Amino acid sequence: MIKISELFYSVQGEGQYVGVPSIFVRTFGCNFTCGGFGMPRGELSTERDQVAKNLIPNVKYNELPLVSTGCDSYASWDPRFKHLSNVMSTESIIIDIKKMLPNNAFDRDKHLIITGGEPLLGWQKNFPELIDECIKIGLTHLTFETNGTKKLTDDFFSYLVDKASKGLEITFSISAKLPCSGEKWESAILPYIVKKYVSIPNHRSYFKFVVSTDQDVIDAQRAIVEYKAAGIDIPTYLMPVGGVNSVYELNERQVADYCRDNGLRFSPRIQVPLYKNAWGT
Ligand code: SF4
């Protein structure tokens, strides 16, 4: 059983696999709150507190308002919205996945993305059953979207190594949190945790730092140095802050220029212009 905030089929909007049609399994829970996104440095957003205060009874998860500051997937971890996420069995998740996929199956061009919240919290023990069932219906590529702070359990690590050796492509999309997120450096930049992710054979992992200012880019470079010192040298993307168009548009060009000038990769967030970052996209 896994507590699922969202289960949907869309186009990957960020990172290395932008444009790949993908099933998103969004688990409930996160070890961070990331109230700093879109705020002046040192300040934390209170937008989601307003949403919680004005919550309409019987509102559905996908009817919640979007926020322009703080974590844009707040309802996938804030306990005040916990009741909007359902606990689902692997069997019912797979039934839904099959219904959503064209031809009811995965293939090279349809990926599975396990995201959150932070998906590598307590759910690791439940993932093998889900992944095995997805492999039975053609899964070849699996991505975890993680903040890079949660240790892989020995059992889950062994499981992933075994699957990788049998041909499953495994990606950790590591969105390590810089100080602009509002999280503390010592809790967020943990090379010894990430090192384990990138020891899985043939992994396709990469970093994706959310930035908006010169200082954020300096922070990203400092993090890259720390990871490299631990032997982690994987592709690095900078991605504009902005869960709503008005914020995203302000940042997009600037971050692309930062990438060009610093020799780093640019990641858009195509779900924002395409789908207005609505829940389920
Ligand atoms: S780590 Fe990700 S899901 Fe968790 S609070 Fe931060 S932005 Fe939101």
Coordinates of C-alpha atoms and ligand atoms in Angstrom, one line a residue:
M1 CA 0.0 0.0 0.0
I2 CA 1.3 3.5 -0.9
K3 CA -0.3 6.8 0.0
I4 CA -0.6 8.5 -3.4
S5 CA -1.2 12.2 -3.8
E6 CA -1.4 12.1 -7.6
L7 CA -1.3 9.4 -10.3
F8 CA -1.4 10.8 -13.8
Y9 CA -0.1 10.6 -17.4
S10 CA 1.6 13.6 -18.8
V11 CA 4.7 14.8 -20.6
Q12 CA 7.8 15.2 -18.5
G13 CA 8.3 18.9 -18.3
E14 CA 11.7 19.2 -16.6
G15 CA 15.3 17.9 -16.7
Q16 CA 17.0 15.4 -18.9
Y17 CA 13.9 13.7 -20.3
V18 CA 11.8 16.8 -21.2
G19 CA 9.1 15.8 -23.6
V20 CA 8.9 12.0 -22.8
P21 CA 5.3 10.9 -22.1
S22 CA 5.4 9.5 -18.6
I23 CA 3.3 8.1 -15.8
F24 CA 3.8 10.1 -12.6
V25 CA 3.3 8.4 -9.2
R26 CA 3.4 11.2 -6.6
T27 CA 3.8 9.8 -3.1
F28 CA 2.7 11.7 0.0
G29 CA 5.2 13.1 2.4
C30 CA 8.4 15.2 2.4
N31 CA 11.2 15.9 4.9
F32 CA 11.4 19.5 3.7
T33 CA 8.9 22.4 3.4
C34 CA 10.8 24.7 1.0
G35 CA 9.0 27.9 2.0
G36 CA 11.7 30.1 0.4
F37 CA 11.0 29.6 -3.3
G38 CA 10.1 32.9 -4.9
M39 CA 10.5 34.9 -1.7
P40 CA 13.1 37.5 -0.8
R41 CA 16.2 35.7 0.7
G42 CA 15.6 34.8 4.3
E43 CA 11.8 35.0 4.1
L44 CA 9.3 32.2 4.0
S45 CA 6.0 32.0 2.1
T46 CA 2.7 31.8 4.0
E47 CA 0.6 31.2 0.9
R48 CA -0.2 27.6 1.7
D49 CA -1.2 28.6 5.2
Q50 CA -3.9 30.8 3.6
V51 CA -5.0 27.9 1.4
A52 CA -5.2 25.6 4.5
K53 CA -7.2 28.3 6.4
N54 CA -9.7 28.7 3.7
L55 CA -10.0 25.0 2.8
I56 CA -13.5 24.3 1.4
P57 CA -15.0 21.0 2.9
N58 CA -15.0 18.2 0.3
V59 CA -12.5 20.0 -2.0
K60 CA -10.7 17.6 -4.2
Y61 CA -6.9 17.5 -4.4
N62 CA -6.9 18.8 -8.0
E63 CA -9.2 21.7 -7.1
L64 CA -6.7 23.2 -4.7
P65 CA -5.3 26.6 -5.7
L66 CA -1.8 26.9 -7.2
V67 CA 0.7 29.0 -5.2
S68 CA 3.3 31.4 -6.6
T69 CA 5.7 31.1 -3.7
G70 CA 7.0 28.2 -1.7
C71 CA 6.8 24.5 -2.7
D72 CA 4.3 24.2 -5.6
S73 CA 3.4 20.6 -4.6
Y74 CA 2.6 21.6 -1.0
A75 CA -0.5 19.3 -0.9
S76 CA 1.7 16.3 -1.4
W77 CA 3.3 16.6 2.0
D78 CA 1.6 19.2 4.2
P79 CA -0.3 17.3 6.9
R80 CA -3.3 19.7 6.6
F81 CA -4.0 18.3 3.1
K82 CA -3.2 14.7 4.0
H83 CA -6.8 13.6 3.8
L84 CA -6.9 14.5 0.1
S85 CA -4.4 11.7 -0.7
N86 CA -5.5 8.1 -1.0
V87 CA -3.8 4.9 0.2
M88 CA -3.7 2.6 -2.8
S89 CA -2.7 -1.0 -3.3
T90 CA -0.2 -1.9 -6.0
E91 CA -3.0 -3.7 -7.8
S92 CA -5.2 -0.6 -8.0
I93 CA -2.2 1.6 -9.0
I94 CA -1.4 -0.8 -11.9
I95 CA -5.0 -0.9 -13.0
D96 CA -5.0 2.9 -13.2
I97 CA -1.7 3.0 -15.0
K98 CA -2.8 0.6 -17.6
K99 CA -6.0 2.6 -18.2
M100 CA -3.9 5.8 -18.8
L101 CA -1.2 4.4 -21.0
P102 CA -1.8 4.3 -24.8
N103 CA -2.0 0.5 -25.7
N104 CA -2.1 -0.1 -21.9
A105 CA 1.7 -0.6 -21.8
F106 CA 5.0 1.1 -21.3
D107 CA 7.7 1.1 -23.9
R108 CA 11.0 2.9 -24.6
D109 CA 9.2 6.2 -25.1
K110 CA 6.9 6.0 -22.1
H111 CA 8.6 6.3 -18.7
L112 CA 7.6 5.8 -15.1
I113 CA 8.4 8.7 -12.7
I114 CA 8.2 8.2 -9.0
T115 CA 8.0 11.7 -7.4
G116 CA 6.7 13.5 -4.4
G117 CA 6.9 15.1 -1.9
E118 CA 10.1 13.1 -1.3
P119 CA 9.5 9.6 -2.7
L120 CA 12.5 8.0 -0.9
L121 CA 11.1 8.4 2.6
G122 CA 9.3 5.3 3.9
W123 CA 7.9 4.0 0.7
Q124 CA 11.1 2.3 -0.5
K125 CA 9.9 -1.1 0.8
N126 CA 6.7 -0.8 -1.3
F127 CA 8.3 0.1 -4.6
P128 CA 9.7 -3.2 -5.7
E129 CA 6.3 -4.7 -6.1
L130 CA 5.1 -1.7 -8.1
I131 CA 8.2 -1.6 -10.3
D132 CA 8.0 -5.4 -10.9
E133 CA 4.4 -5.0 -12.1
C134 CA 5.4 -2.1 -14.3
I135 CA 8.2 -4.1 -15.9
K136 CA 5.7 -6.8 -16.7
I137 CA 3.8 -4.2 -18.8
G138 CA 6.9 -3.1 -20.7
L139 CA 8.7 -0.6 -18.4
T140 CA 12.3 0.2 -19.5
H141 CA 13.0 3.5 -17.8
L142 CA 12.4 4.6 -14.2
T143 CA 13.1 8.0 -12.7
F144 CA 13.0 9.0 -9.1
E145 CA 12.6 12.7 -8.5
T146 CA 14.2 13.3 -5.2
N147 CA 15.7 16.0 -3.1
G148 CA 18.8 13.9 -2.6
T149 CA 18.7 13.6 1.2
K150 CA 17.2 10.2 1.8
K151 CA 19.4 7.1 2.1
L152 CA 18.5 4.1 0.0
T153 CA 17.9 1.1 2.2
D154 CA 20.2 -1.8 1.7
D155 CA 17.3 -4.0 0.4
F156 CA 16.1 -1.4 -2.0
F157 CA 19.6 -0.6 -3.2
S158 CA 20.2 -4.3 -3.9
Y159 CA 16.9 -4.5 -5.7
L160 CA 17.7 -1.6 -8.0
V161 CA 21.2 -2.9 -8.7
D162 CA 19.6 -6.2 -9.8
K163 CA 17.0 -4.5 -12.0
A164 CA 19.7 -2.3 -13.6
S165 CA 21.8 -5.4 -14.3
K166 CA 18.8 -6.8 -16.1
G167 CA 18.4 -3.7 -18.3
L168 CA 16.2 -1.3 -16.5
E169 CA 17.4 2.2 -17.0
I170 CA 17.3 4.1 -13.7
T171 CA 17.6 7.8 -13.2
F172 CA 17.7 9.8 -10.1
S173 CA 16.7 13.4 -10.9
I174 CA 18.3 15.0 -7.9
S175 CA 16.8 18.4 -7.1
A176 CA 19.1 19.3 -4.2
K177 CA 17.8 22.3 -2.4
L178 CA 19.9 25.5 -2.3
P179 CA 19.4 28.2 0.4
C180 CA 16.8 30.0 -1.8
S181 CA 14.5 27.1 -1.0
G182 CA 14.6 28.1 2.7
E183 CA 16.3 24.8 3.7
K184 CA 19.6 24.7 5.5
W185 CA 22.7 23.8 3.5
E186 CA 23.8 21.1 6.1
S187 CA 20.5 19.3 5.8
A188 CA 20.1 19.7 2.0
I189 CA 23.5 19.1 0.4
L190 CA 24.5 15.5 1.3
P191 CA 27.0 14.1 -1.1
Y192 CA 27.4 10.8 0.9
I193 CA 23.7 10.1 0.2
V194 CA 23.8 10.9 -3.5
K195 CA 26.9 8.8 -3.9
K196 CA 24.9 5.7 -3.3
Y197 CA 22.3 6.7 -6.0
V198 CA 25.1 7.1 -8.6
S199 CA 26.7 3.7 -7.8
I200 CA 23.8 1.9 -9.4
P201 CA 25.1 0.5 -12.7
N202 CA 24.3 2.4 -15.9
H203 CA 22.3 5.0 -14.0
R204 CA 21.3 8.2 -15.9
S205 CA 21.2 10.5 -12.9
Y206 CA 21.6 14.3 -13.0
F207 CA 21.3 17.3 -10.8
K208 CA 18.5 19.9 -11.2
F209 CA 19.0 23.1 -9.2
V210 CA 16.1 25.6 -8.9
V211 CA 17.6 29.1 -9.2
S212 CA 16.5 32.7 -9.8
T213 CA 19.4 35.0 -8.7
D214 CA 23.2 35.4 -9.1
Q215 CA 23.6 34.2 -5.5
D216 CA 21.6 31.0 -6.3
V217 CA 24.0 30.3 -9.2
I218 CA 27.0 30.8 -6.9
D219 CA 25.3 28.4 -4.4
A220 CA 24.7 25.9 -7.1
Q221 CA 28.4 26.0 -8.1
R222 CA 29.4 25.6 -4.5
A223 CA 27.2 22.5 -4.3
I224 CA 28.7 21.1 -7.5
V225 CA 32.2 21.5 -6.0
E226 CA 31.1 19.6 -2.9
Y227 CA 29.5 16.8 -4.9
K228 CA 32.5 16.6 -7.2
A229 CA 34.9 16.4 -4.2
A230 CA 32.9 13.3 -3.2
G231 CA 33.4 11.8 -6.6
I232 CA 30.0 12.7 -8.0
D233 CA 30.3 14.1 -11.5
I234 CA 26.9 14.0 -13.3
P235 CA 25.1 16.4 -15.7
T236 CA 23.9 19.5 -14.0
Y237 CA 20.8 21.5 -15.0
L238 CA 19.7 24.9 -13.7
M239 CA 15.9 25.4 -13.7
P240 CA 14.0 28.7 -13.2
V241 CA 12.0 29.1 -10.1
G242 CA 8.3 29.6 -10.9
G243 CA 5.3 27.4 -10.4
V244 CA 3.0 30.0 -12.2
N245 CA 3.6 31.7 -15.5
S246 CA 4.0 35.2 -14.2
V247 CA 7.0 34.2 -12.0
Y248 CA 8.4 31.6 -14.5
E249 CA 8.4 34.0 -17.4
L250 CA 10.4 36.6 -15.4
N251 CA 13.1 34.0 -14.7
E252 CA 13.3 31.8 -17.8
R253 CA 15.5 34.0 -20.0
Q254 CA 17.8 35.0 -17.1
V255 CA 18.4 31.4 -16.1
A256 CA 19.1 30.3 -19.7
D257 CA 21.7 33.1 -19.8
Y258 CA 23.2 31.9 -16.5
C259 CA 23.5 28.4 -18.1
R260 CA 25.1 29.7 -21.2
D261 CA 27.6 31.9 -19.3
N262 CA 28.5 29.1 -16.7
G263 CA 28.5 26.1 -19.1
L264 CA 25.7 24.3 -17.3
R265 CA 22.5 22.8 -18.8
F266 CA 19.2 24.6 -18.9
S267 CA 16.0 22.9 -17.9
P268 CA 12.7 24.5 -18.7
R269 CA 9.5 23.7 -16.8
I270 CA 7.3 23.1 -19.8
Q271 CA 4.3 22.2 -17.7
V272 CA 4.0 25.9 -16.7
P273 CA 3.5 27.4 -20.1
L274 CA 1.8 24.3 -21.5
Y275 CA -0.5 23.4 -18.7
K276 CA -0.3 26.3 -16.3
N277 CA 1.3 23.8 -13.9
A278 CA -2.2 22.6 -13.0
W279 CA -2.4 19.6 -10.7
G280 CA -2.1 16.4 -12.7
T281 CA 0.3 17.8 -15.3
Ligands
SF4_1 S1 11.7 18.9 -1.4 FE1 10.4 19.2 -3.1 S2 8.4 18.4 -2.5 FE2 9.6 18.7 -0.6 S3 9.0 20.7 0.1 FE3 10.9 20.9 -1.2 S4 10.1 21.4 -3.2 FE4 8.4 20.6 -2.0

